Short mmCIF file of C-alpha atoms in Angstrom, two decimals:
data_model
loop_
_atom_site.label_atom_id
_atom_site.label_comp_id
_atom_site.label_asym_id
_atom_site.label_seq_id
_atom_site.Cartn_x
_atom_site.Cartn_y
_atom_site.Cartn_z
CA ALA A 125 -18.82 -1.70 -2.49
CA ALA A 126 -17.44 -4.11 0.07
CA GLY A 127 -13.93 -3.34 1.29
CA VAL A 128 -11.19 -5.17 3.09
CA ILE A 129 -12.01 -5.73 6.73
CA GLN A 130 -9.33 -5.88 9.43
CA SER A 131 -9.67 -6.68 13.07
CA PRO A 132 -8.93 -5.54 15.63
CA ARG A 133 -8.49 -1.90 14.66
CA HIS A 134 -6.39 -1.17 17.73
CA LEU A 135 -4.32 -3.51 19.84
CA ILE A 136 -2.11 -2.91 22.82
CA LYS A 137 0.33 -5.63 23.91
CA GLU A 138 3.28 -5.89 26.21
CA LYS A 139 6.76 -6.94 25.19
CA ARG A 140 7.16 -10.68 24.63
CA GLU A 141 3.41 -11.17 24.24
CA THR A 142 1.75 -12.55 21.11
CA ALA A 143 -0.78 -10.91 18.77
CA THR A 144 -3.05 -12.12 16.02
CA LEU A 145 -4.33 -9.82 13.34
CA LYS A 146 -7.16 -10.80 11.04
CA CYS A 147 -7.98 -9.81 7.48
CA TYR A 148 -11.09 -10.46 5.42
CA PRO A 149 -10.49 -9.69 1.73
CA ILE A 150 -12.92 -8.17 -0.70
CA PRO A 151 -15.33 -10.90 -1.87
CA ARG A 152 -13.96 -12.97 -4.74
CA HIS A 153 -10.43 -11.64 -4.23
CA ASP A 154 -8.01 -14.55 -4.14
CA THR A 155 -4.78 -12.81 -3.07
CA VAL A 156 -3.97 -11.25 0.29
CA TYR A 157 -0.99 -9.08 1.22
CA TRP A 158 0.32 -7.86 4.56
CA TYR A 159 2.23 -4.57 4.93
CA GLN A 160 3.75 -2.84 7.94
CA GLN A 161 3.85 0.98 8.10
CA GLY A 162 5.91 2.80 10.76
CA PRO A 163 5.19 6.44 11.68
CA GLY A 164 5.95 8.71 8.75
CA GLN A 165 7.10 5.77 6.68
CA ASP A 166 5.87 4.09 3.51
CA PRO A 167 4.25 0.66 3.74
CA GLN A 168 6.72 -2.24 3.76
CA PHE A 169 5.68 -5.56 2.27
CA LEU A 170 5.70 -8.51 4.66
CA ILE A 171 4.08 -11.50 2.98
CA SER A 172 1.38 -12.47 0.50
CA PHE A 173 -0.84 -15.45 -0.27
CA TYR A 174 -2.52 -16.58 -3.47
CA GLU A 175 -5.17 -19.26 -3.31
CA LYS A 176 -4.13 -20.14 0.25
CA MET A 177 -0.46 -20.65 -0.69
CA GLN A 178 2.31 -18.30 0.25
CA SER A 179 3.32 -16.44 -2.89
CA ASP A 180 5.86 -13.84 -1.89
CA LYS A 181 7.87 -13.05 1.20
CA GLY A 182 9.31 -9.68 2.14
CA SER A 183 10.86 -8.30 5.25
CA ILE A 184 8.83 -10.39 7.65
CA PRO A 185 10.64 -11.29 10.90
CA ASP A 186 10.93 -15.01 11.79
CA ARG A 187 8.81 -14.23 14.86
CA PHE A 188 5.87 -13.53 12.56
CA SER A 189 3.88 -16.07 10.60
CA ALA A 190 0.78 -15.86 8.47
CA GLN A 191 -1.67 -18.04 6.64
CA GLN A 192 -4.68 -17.83 4.37
CA PHE A 193 -7.64 -20.01 5.12
CA SER A 194 -10.14 -21.82 2.93
CA ASP A 195 -12.55 -18.88 3.09
CA TYR A 196 -9.63 -16.64 1.89
CA HIS A 197 -9.36 -14.69 5.12
CA SER A 198 -5.86 -14.37 6.47
CA GLU A 199 -4.24 -14.08 9.87
CA LEU A 200 -0.90 -12.58 10.83
CA ASN A 201 0.52 -14.11 13.98
CA MET A 202 3.19 -12.14 15.84
CA SER A 203 5.11 -13.64 18.74
CA SER A 204 7.75 -12.35 21.18
CA LEU A 205 6.62 -8.81 20.46
CA GLU A 206 9.24 -6.08 20.60
CA LEU A 207 8.82 -2.31 21.05
CA GLY A 208 9.90 -1.88 17.43
CA ASP A 209 6.89 -3.89 16.24
CA SER A 210 4.64 -0.98 17.09
CA ALA A 211 3.24 0.15 13.76
CA LEU A 212 0.19 0.14 11.53
CA TYR A 213 -0.40 -3.22 9.88
CA PHE A 214 -2.35 -3.20 6.65
CA CYS A 215 -3.89 -6.03 4.77
CA ALA A 216 -4.63 -5.60 1.05
CA SER A 217 -6.40 -7.88 -1.36
CA SER A 218 -6.50 -8.29 -5.12
CA LEU A 219 -8.00 -10.51 -7.78
CA GLY A 220 -4.92 -12.20 -9.21
CA ARG A 221 -2.46 -9.49 -10.22
CA GLY A 222 -5.08 -6.79 -10.26
CA GLY A 223 -4.97 -3.64 -8.17
CA GLN A 224 -4.32 -4.03 -4.46
CA TYR A 225 -7.02 -2.59 -2.22
CA PHE A 226 -6.01 -1.84 1.34
CA GLY A 227 -7.99 -2.23 4.53
CA PRO A 228 -8.22 0.35 7.33
CA GLY A 229 -5.32 -1.15 9.20
CA THR A 230 -4.63 -2.37 12.72
CA ARG A 231 -2.66 -0.07 14.98
CA LEU A 232 -0.43 -2.19 17.18
CA THR A 233 1.18 -0.63 20.19
CA VAL A 234 3.77 -2.68 22.14
CA THR A 235 4.58 -1.35 25.60
CA GLY B 71 14.78 -5.74 -6.23
CA GLU B 72 12.84 -2.68 -7.17
CA ASN B 73 13.85 0.77 -5.90
CA VAL B 74 11.30 3.60 -6.08
CA GLU B 75 12.19 7.24 -5.50
CA GLN B 76 9.48 9.90 -5.07
CA HIS B 77 9.66 13.66 -5.20
CA PRO B 78 8.86 16.08 -3.68
CA SER B 79 8.40 14.88 -0.09
CA THR B 80 6.08 17.84 0.63
CA LEU B 81 4.04 19.95 -1.74
CA SER B 82 1.91 22.95 -0.91
CA VAL B 83 -0.42 24.43 -3.50
CA GLN B 84 -3.24 26.95 -3.60
CA GLU B 85 -6.74 25.60 -4.17
CA GLY B 86 -7.45 25.40 -7.88
CA ASP B 87 -3.77 25.00 -8.86
CA SER B 88 -2.28 21.83 -10.28
CA ALA B 89 -0.03 19.42 -8.37
CA VAL B 90 2.57 17.10 -9.89
CA ILE B 91 4.33 14.27 -8.07
CA LYS B 92 7.14 12.35 -9.76
CA CYS B 93 8.56 8.86 -9.23
CA THR B 94 11.43 6.92 -10.68
CA TYR B 95 11.91 3.16 -10.55
CA SER B 96 14.90 0.92 -11.14
CA ASP B 97 13.60 -2.36 -12.59
CA SER B 98 13.02 -1.96 -16.30
CA ALA B 99 10.88 -5.13 -16.22
CA SER B 100 8.26 -3.46 -13.99
CA ASN B 101 4.97 -3.10 -15.85
CA TYR B 102 2.43 -1.83 -13.37
CA PHE B 103 2.42 1.47 -11.51
CA PRO B 104 -0.29 2.35 -8.98
CA TRP B 105 -0.81 5.55 -7.00
CA TYR B 106 -2.26 5.59 -3.52
CA LYS B 107 -3.79 8.39 -1.42
CA GLN B 108 -3.53 7.99 2.34
CA GLU B 109 -5.47 10.24 4.68
CA LEU B 110 -4.60 10.44 8.33
CA GLY B 111 -5.63 7.35 10.24
CA LYS B 112 -6.74 5.50 7.13
CA GLY B 113 -5.39 2.86 4.82
CA PRO B 114 -3.87 3.69 1.40
CA GLN B 115 -6.57 4.16 -1.21
CA LEU B 116 -5.84 3.14 -4.79
CA ILE B 117 -6.70 6.20 -6.88
CA ILE B 118 -5.25 5.39 -10.27
CA ASP B 119 -2.89 2.94 -11.89
CA ILE B 120 -1.19 2.52 -15.25
CA ARG B 121 0.27 -0.45 -17.09
CA SER B 122 3.31 -0.29 -19.30
CA ASN B 123 1.41 -0.67 -22.52
CA VAL B 124 0.03 2.90 -22.28
CA GLY B 125 1.77 6.25 -21.75
CA GLU B 126 -1.06 8.15 -20.07
CA LYS B 127 -4.27 7.50 -18.22
CA LYS B 128 -6.83 10.03 -16.99
CA ASP B 129 -9.68 9.83 -14.49
CA GLN B 130 -11.47 13.15 -14.01
CA ARG B 131 -8.98 15.51 -12.27
CA ILE B 132 -6.29 12.85 -11.92
CA ALA B 133 -3.86 11.70 -14.58
CA VAL B 134 -0.78 9.51 -14.62
CA THR B 135 1.96 9.57 -17.24
CA LEU B 136 4.58 6.91 -17.77
CA ASN B 137 7.95 7.15 -19.56
CA LYS B 138 9.34 3.63 -19.74
CA THR B 139 12.55 4.71 -21.41
CA ALA B 140 13.40 7.07 -18.59
CA LYS B 141 11.81 4.80 -15.97
CA HIS B 142 9.69 7.46 -14.42
CA PHE B 143 6.01 8.10 -13.92
CA SER B 144 4.08 11.08 -12.60
CA LEU B 145 0.78 11.89 -10.95
CA HIS B 146 -1.01 15.06 -12.05
CA ILE B 147 -3.92 16.51 -10.07
CA THR B 148 -5.70 19.44 -11.64
CA GLU B 149 -8.02 21.99 -10.02
CA THR B 150 -6.91 20.88 -6.56
CA GLN B 151 -9.36 21.00 -3.67
CA PRO B 152 -8.75 21.02 0.11
CA GLU B 153 -10.00 17.40 0.27
CA ASP B 154 -7.07 16.42 -1.97
CA SER B 155 -4.78 17.10 1.02
CA ALA B 156 -3.20 13.78 1.97
CA VAL B 157 -0.04 11.71 1.60
CA TYR B 158 0.36 10.24 -1.86
CA PHE B 159 2.44 7.16 -2.55
CA CYS B 160 3.62 5.79 -5.88
CA ALA B 161 4.56 2.14 -6.10
CA ALA B 162 5.96 -0.47 -8.44
CA PRO B 163 6.05 -4.26 -8.31
CA ASN B 164 9.19 -5.62 -6.73
CA ASN B 165 9.58 -8.43 -9.21
CA ASN B 166 8.05 -9.83 -12.31
CA ALA B 167 6.86 -13.11 -10.86
CA GLY B 168 4.85 -11.70 -7.95
CA ASN B 169 2.80 -8.68 -7.16
CA MET B 170 4.51 -7.35 -4.04
CA LEU B 171 4.73 -3.57 -4.15
CA THR B 172 7.64 -1.33 -3.33
CA PHE B 173 6.46 2.12 -2.38
CA GLY B 174 8.05 5.54 -2.83
CA GLY B 175 8.69 7.58 0.25
CA GLY B 176 5.42 9.51 -0.05
CA THR B 177 4.48 13.12 -0.78
CA ARG B 178 2.51 15.16 1.70
CA LEU B 179 0.23 17.37 -0.37
CA MET B 180 -1.33 20.38 1.28
CA VAL B 181 -4.00 22.31 -0.61
CA LYS B 182 -4.56 25.73 0.91
CA PRO B 183 -8.08 27.19 0.59
#
């Protein structure tokens, strides 16, 4: 079965640079979620979109923004990167309030 | 918001034994409780979930029980195998209107052959 696709899988950026992470949900899923996971930590919710509208907002810094496009893929834009932004970023998708299925993640390293 | 506590943080069992991981939650309005398995370098994998209208759900060697009165739910893995070794997370929705998940701190399960 098709899964959530994330790109890139690895990304290295310097402080103060910008990064864009992409997420392609499971076909026919209408809801996308972004989570951040630090080393040895549990995933922390950042933001979600339902039918291209922002639905919930968690601990997402003001330096980050995200959107969901007409084809349901989503992008997480991160600006003025800080060392503390180094983490795994996961995208998950669901059909409405059904189970959330996670992608393989993007490992972001800020140097 | 929702607060989810998970115990134990590490669990070591012998192959073939059972493993039990427990979680408590704070929001009595929560009605959906998924469990995820995360292997090294991979994303969390949804392995089983339960909704508040049932007390138990089984899927082969995996079962989840829910006690709404006590606000706790548990994951039971029987006949453990080395490939069950991973970090397991419980989760609960953070609010009733949305579907954002709050995760427990995770349990590192090690199954020794």
